[in-house]
CSV table of C-alpha atoms in Angstrom, one decimal:
chain,number,residue,atom,x,y,z
A,1020,UNK,CA,91.2,52.7,124.1
A,1021,UNK,CA,87.5,53.4,123.5
A,1022,UNK,CA,86.1,56.1,121.3
A,1023,UNK,CA,86.4,59.8,122.2
A,1024,UNK,CA,83.5,62.0,123.1
A,1025,UNK,CA,83.6,65.1,120.8
A,1026,UNK,CA,81.0,67.0,122.8
A,1027,UNK,CA,82.9,66.5,126.1
A,1028,UNK,CA,86.2,67.4,124.3
A,1029,UNK,CA,84.7,70.6,122.9
A,1030,UNK,CA,83.3,71.7,126.2
A,1031,UNK,CA,86.5,73.6,126.6
A,1032,UNK,CA,87.0,74.3,122.9
A,1033,UNK,CA,88.5,77.7,123.3
A,1034,UNK,CA,91.2,76.6,125.8
A,1035,UNK,CA,92.0,73.5,123.7
A,1036,UNK,CA,92.2,75.5,120.4
A,1037,UNK,CA,94.5,78.3,121.7
A,1038,UNK,CA,97.7,76.1,121.7
A,1039,UNK,CA,96.9,75.2,118.0
A,1040,UNK,CA,96.7,78.9,117.3
A,1041,UNK,CA,100.0,79.5,119.0
A,1042,UNK,CA,101.7,76.6,117.2
A,1043,UNK,CA,100.4,77.7,113.8
A,1044,UNK,CA,101.6,81.2,114.4
A,1045,UNK,CA,105.2,79.9,114.6
A,1046,UNK,CA,105.1,77.8,111.4
A,1047,UNK,CA,107.1,79.8,108.8
A,1048,UNK,CA,106.0,78.1,105.6
A,1049,UNK,CA,104.5,80.7,103.2
A,1050,UNK,CA,102.5,78.8,100.6
A,1051,UNK,CA,102.3,75.1,101.3
A,1052,UNK,CA,100.5,72.9,98.7
A,1053,UNK,CA,99.8,69.9,100.9
A,1054,UNK,CA,99.0,70.1,104.6
A,1055,UNK,CA,97.9,67.4,107.0
A,1056,UNK,CA,96.5,67.6,110.5
A,1057,UNK,CA,97.5,64.5,112.5
A,1058,UNK,CA,95.0,63.6,115.2
A,1059,UNK,CA,92.6,66.3,114.0
A,1060,UNK,CA,89.9,65.5,116.5
A,1061,UNK,CA,86.6,67.3,115.8
A,1062,UNK,CA,88.3,69.5,113.2
A,1063,UNK,CA,88.9,72.7,115.3
A,1064,UNK,CA,92.6,72.7,114.6
A,1065,UNK,CA,92.1,71.8,110.9
A,1066,UNK,CA,89.9,74.8,110.4
A,1067,UNK,CA,92.8,77.0,111.5
A,1068,UNK,CA,95.0,75.4,108.8
A,1069,UNK,CA,92.4,76.0,106.1
A,1070,UNK,CA,92.0,79.6,107.1
A,1071,UNK,CA,95.8,80.2,107.1
A,1072,UNK,CA,96.3,78.5,103.8
A,1073,UNK,CA,93.1,78.6,101.8
A,1074,UNK,CA,94.8,77.5,98.6
A,1075,UNK,CA,96.4,74.4,100.0
A,1076,UNK,CA,95.0,70.8,100.1
A,1077,UNK,CA,94.4,70.3,103.8
A,1078,UNK,CA,93.6,66.8,105.1
A,1079,UNK,CA,92.6,65.9,108.6
A,1080,UNK,CA,92.8,62.4,110.1
A,1081,UNK,CA,92.1,60.8,113.4
A,1082,UNK,CA,91.8,57.2,114.7
A,1083,UNK,CA,88.4,58.0,116.4
A,1084,UNK,CA,85.3,57.4,114.3
A,1085,UNK,CA,83.4,59.7,116.6
A,1086,UNK,CA,85.9,62.5,116.1
A,1087,UNK,CA,85.9,62.1,112.3
A,1088,UNK,CA,82.1,62.1,112.3
A,1089,UNK,CA,82.0,65.3,114.3
A,1090,UNK,CA,84.6,66.9,112.1
A,1091,UNK,CA,82.7,65.9,108.9
A,1092,UNK,CA,79.5,67.3,110.4
A,1093,UNK,CA,81.0,70.6,111.4
A,1094,UNK,CA,83.1,71.0,108.3
A,1095,UNK,CA,81.4,69.0,105.5
A,1096,UNK,CA,83.7,70.4,102.8
A,1097,UNK,CA,86.8,69.2,104.5
A,1098,UNK,CA,88.9,66.1,103.7
A,1099,UNK,CA,88.7,63.7,106.6
A,1100,UNK,CA,90.3,60.3,107.0
A,1101,UNK,CA,89.9,57.6,109.6
A,1102,UNK,CA,93.5,56.5,110.2
A,1103,UNK,CA,96.1,55.8,112.9
A,1104,UNK,CA,99.3,57.8,113.0
A,1105,UNK,CA,101.3,54.6,113.6
A,1106,UNK,CA,100.2,53.1,110.3
A,1107,UNK,CA,99.3,56.2,108.3
A,1108,UNK,CA,101.2,56.2,105.0
A,1109,UNK,CA,99.7,58.7,102.6
A,1110,UNK,CA,102.1,59.4,99.7
A,1111,UNK,CA,104.6,62.1,100.7
A,1112,UNK,CA,105.8,64.8,100.5
A,1113,UNK,CA,103.7,67.2,102.6
A,1114,UNK,CA,104.7,70.8,103.0
A,1115,UNK,CA,103.3,71.0,106.6
A,1116,UNK,CA,102.6,68.1,108.9
A,1117,UNK,CA,100.8,69.6,111.9
A,1118,UNK,CA,99.7,67.9,115.1
A,1119,UNK,CA,98.0,69.6,118.1
A,1120,UNK,CA,97.6,67.5,121.3
A,1121,UNK,CA,97.6,64.1,119.7
A,1122,UNK,CA,101.1,62.5,119.5
A,1123,UNK,CA,101.3,62.0,123.3
A,1124,UNK,CA,98.9,59.1,122.8
A,1125,UNK,CA,101.3,57.4,120.4
A,1126,UNK,CA,104.1,55.2,121.5
A,1127,UNK,CA,107.8,55.1,120.5
A,1128,UNK,CA,108.4,58.7,119.5
A,1129,UNK,CA,112.0,57.8,118.7
A,1130,UNK,CA,110.7,56.0,115.6
A,1131,UNK,CA,107.5,57.9,115.0
A,1132,UNK,CA,108.8,61.4,114.7
A,1133,UNK,CA,111.7,60.7,112.3
A,1134,UNK,CA,109.2,58.8,110.1
A,1135,UNK,CA,106.8,61.8,110.1
A,1136,UNK,CA,109.6,64.3,109.5
A,1137,UNK,CA,110.7,62.1,106.6
A,1138,UNK,CA,107.4,62.7,104.9
A,1139,UNK,CA,108.0,66.5,104.9
A,1140,UNK,CA,109.2,67.9,101.6
A,1141,UNK,CA,112.0,70.5,101.1
A,1142,UNK,CA,111.2,73.8,102.7
A,1143,UNK,CA,108.4,72.2,104.8
A,1144,UNK,CA,107.9,71.7,108.5
A,1145,UNK,CA,106.8,69.3,111.1
A,1146,UNK,CA,104.9,71.2,113.8
A,1147,UNK,CA,103.9,69.5,117.0
A,1148,UNK,CA,102.2,70.5,120.3
A,1149,UNK,CA,101.8,68.0,123.2
A,1150,UNK,CA,100.7,68.5,126.8
A,1151,UNK,CA,103.7,68.4,129.1
A,1152,UNK,CA,102.1,68.4,132.6
A,1153,UNK,CA,103.2,65.0,133.9
A,1154,UNK,CA,104.3,66.7,137.1
A,1155,UNK,CA,101.1,68.7,137.6
A,1156,UNK,CA,99.0,68.0,140.7
A,1157,UNK,CA,96.1,66.6,138.6
A,1158,UNK,CA,98.3,64.0,136.8
A,1159,UNK,CA,100.1,63.0,140.0
A,1160,UNK,CA,96.7,62.5,141.7
A,1161,UNK,CA,95.6,60.2,138.9
A,1162,UNK,CA,98.8,58.1,139.2
A,1163,UNK,CA,98.5,58.0,143.0
A,1164,UNK,CA,94.8,56.9,143.0
A,1165,UNK,CA,95.4,54.4,140.2
A,1166,UNK,CA,98.1,52.7,142.4
A,1167,UNK,CA,95.6,51.8,145.1
A,1168,UNK,CA,95.5,48.1,145.8
A,1169,UNK,CA,91.9,47.6,144.6
A,1170,UNK,CA,92.7,48.6,141.0
A,1171,UNK,CA,96.4,48.7,140.7
A,1172,UNK,CA,96.6,45.8,138.2
A,1173,UNK,CA,93.7,47.0,136.2
A,1174,UNK,CA,95.3,50.4,135.5
A,1175,UNK,CA,98.9,49.4,134.6
A,1176,UNK,CA,98.4,50.4,131.0
A,1177,UNK,CA,96.5,53.6,131.9
A,1178,UNK,CA,99.5,54.8,133.9
A,1179,UNK,CA,101.7,54.7,130.8
A,1180,UNK,CA,99.1,55.8,128.2
A,1181,UNK,CA,100.6,59.3,127.9
A,1182,UNK,CA,104.1,59.5,126.4
A,1183,UNK,CA,105.9,62.9,126.4
A,1184,UNK,CA,109.6,63.2,126.7
A,1185,UNK,CA,111.7,66.2,127.8
A,1186,UNK,CA,112.4,69.0,125.2
A,1187,UNK,CA,116.0,67.8,124.9
A,1188,UNK,CA,114.9,64.4,123.7
A,1189,UNK,CA,113.1,65.9,120.7
A,1190,UNK,CA,115.9,68.3,119.9
A,1191,UNK,CA,118.5,65.5,119.9
A,1192,UNK,CA,116.1,63.3,117.9
A,1193,UNK,CA,115.4,65.8,115.1
A,1194,UNK,CA,118.5,68.0,115.1
A,1195,UNK,CA,120.5,65.6,112.9
A,1196,UNK,CA,117.6,65.5,110.3
A,1197,UNK,CA,116.4,69.1,110.4
A,1198,UNK,CA,117.8,72.3,109.0
A,1199,UNK,CA,116.3,74.3,111.9
A,1200,UNK,CA,114.3,73.5,115.0
A,1201,UNK,CA,112.2,75.9,117.1
A,1202,UNK,CA,111.3,74.5,120.5
A,1203,UNK,CA,109.5,76.0,123.4
A,1204,UNK,CA,107.1,75.5,126.3
A,1205,UNK,CA,104.1,77.5,127.5
A,1206,UNK,CA,102.2,77.2,130.7
A,1207,UNK,CA,98.6,78.3,130.2
A,1208,UNK,CA,96.7,79.6,133.3
A,1209,UNK,CA,93.2,78.4,132.6
A,1210,UNK,CA,90.5,80.1,134.7
A,1211,UNK,CA,88.1,77.4,135.8
A,1212,UNK,CA,84.8,77.7,137.7
A,1213,UNK,CA,85.8,75.1,140.3
A,1214,UNK,CA,87.9,72.0,140.9
A,1215,UNK,CA,84.9,70.1,139.4
A,1216,UNK,CA,85.5,71.9,136.2
A,1217,UNK,CA,89.1,70.6,136.1
A,1218,UNK,CA,87.7,67.1,136.5
A,1219,UNK,CA,85.3,67.7,133.6
A,1220,UNK,CA,88.3,68.9,131.5
A,1221,UNK,CA,90.4,65.9,132.1
A,1222,UNK,CA,87.5,63.5,131.8
A,1223,UNK,CA,87.5,64.3,128.1
A,1224,UNK,CA,91.3,63.6,127.7
A,1225,UNK,CA,93.8,62.4,130.3
A,1226,UNK,CA,91.4,60.7,132.6
A,1227,UNK,CA,89.9,58.5,129.8
A,1228,UNK,CA,92.4,55.6,130.0
A,1229,UNK,CA,91.9,55.3,133.8
A,1230,UNK,CA,88.1,55.3,133.6
A,1231,UNK,CA,88.2,52.9,130.7
A,1232,UNK,CA,90.5,50.5,132.5
A,1233,UNK,CA,88.1,50.1,135.4
A,1234,UNK,CA,85.5,47.4,135.3
A,1235,UNK,CA,82.4,48.9,136.9
A,1236,UNK,CA,80.5,52.2,137.1
A,1237,UNK,CA,81.0,52.0,140.9
A,1238,UNK,CA,84.8,51.8,140.5
A,1239,UNK,CA,84.7,54.8,138.1
A,1240,UNK,CA,82.5,56.8,140.4
A,1241,UNK,CA,84.8,56.1,143.3
A,1242,UNK,CA,87.9,57.0,141.3
A,1243,UNK,CA,86.4,60.3,140.3
A,1244,UNK,CA,85.3,60.9,143.9
A,1245,UNK,CA,88.8,60.5,145.2
A,1246,UNK,CA,90.2,62.6,142.4
A,1247,UNK,CA,87.8,65.4,143.0
A,1248,UNK,CA,88.7,65.4,146.7
A,1249,UNK,CA,92.4,65.7,145.7
A,1250,UNK,CA,91.7,68.5,143.3
A,1251,UNK,CA,89.8,70.4,146.0
A,1252,UNK,CA,93.0,70.3,148.1
A,1253,UNK,CA,95.5,71.0,145.3
A,1254,UNK,CA,93.7,73.9,143.4
A,1255,UNK,CA,92.7,76.6,145.9
A,1256,UNK,CA,89.9,79.1,145.2
A,1257,UNK,CA,90.9,82.6,144.1
A,1258,UNK,CA,89.3,85.8,145.3
A,1259,UNK,CA,86.4,85.4,142.9
A,1260,UNK,CA,85.8,81.8,143.9
A,1261,UNK,CA,87.3,80.3,140.7
A,1262,UNK,CA,90.5,78.3,140.4
A,1263,UNK,CA,93.6,78.6,138.2
A,1264,UNK,CA,94.5,75.5,136.3
A,1265,UNK,CA,98.1,75.7,135.1
A,1266,UNK,CA,98.7,73.6,132.1
A,1267,UNK,CA,102.1,73.2,130.5
A,1268,UNK,CA,102.5,72.4,126.8
A,1269,UNK,CA,105.5,71.5,124.7
A,1270,UNK,CA,105.9,72.9,121.2
A,1271,UNK,CA,108.4,72.3,118.4
A,1272,UNK,CA,108.6,73.1,114.7
A,1273,UNK,CA,111.3,71.2,112.7
A,1274,UNK,CA,112.1,72.5,109.2
A,1275,UNK,CA,113.7,70.7,106.2
């Protein structure tokens, strides 16, 4: 998948950072020495970790050079690494391994999450948040449009780019390894100016693999045109002319 656009991602920085705030608030580790932010993006979530634990060594890593460059520019005193979670192997243990809205882009959670939890030291925690809105209108629309005859084959990989299982999967996977697991879901009601604003939101995240799988600008324009028409039908205007964009997210914190 191509590089991320930090400016586009941060266009909705407040909405994207709130789940990281909510996840961090539930991490009951008092004085960690080593903390890592997996899939740190432009560093907005990593900044929260440094503020919470100013005496800890806090590392942020991401597989996007553009995101790491943005994080380094915004937070020049931070520790930033260009790395992929599937091959990342910094020497354990870590007291907190934190990941906000990143691991749904990684395959094979049945192998990945036990490996990450195995890098957590005694008394530490693996804390994860992932979008869990596969059944939302916007995601269903992307799948339906991608299945159109003219680009069905081009978008086979895009349709499976996001991997998020049910909460029970993560409980059953980590319960035999963990001393305790906190697991919950939250549906945020984002207030957006218009259905076009929802399109702008997902253009920076979930729409990326679909647009990158298409071959021409005309195909991408047509895909977005069809998607916006569907969003106009699926997300009705409220009394002030704006729209509510429900967005469900899955959280869990597993403790050693």
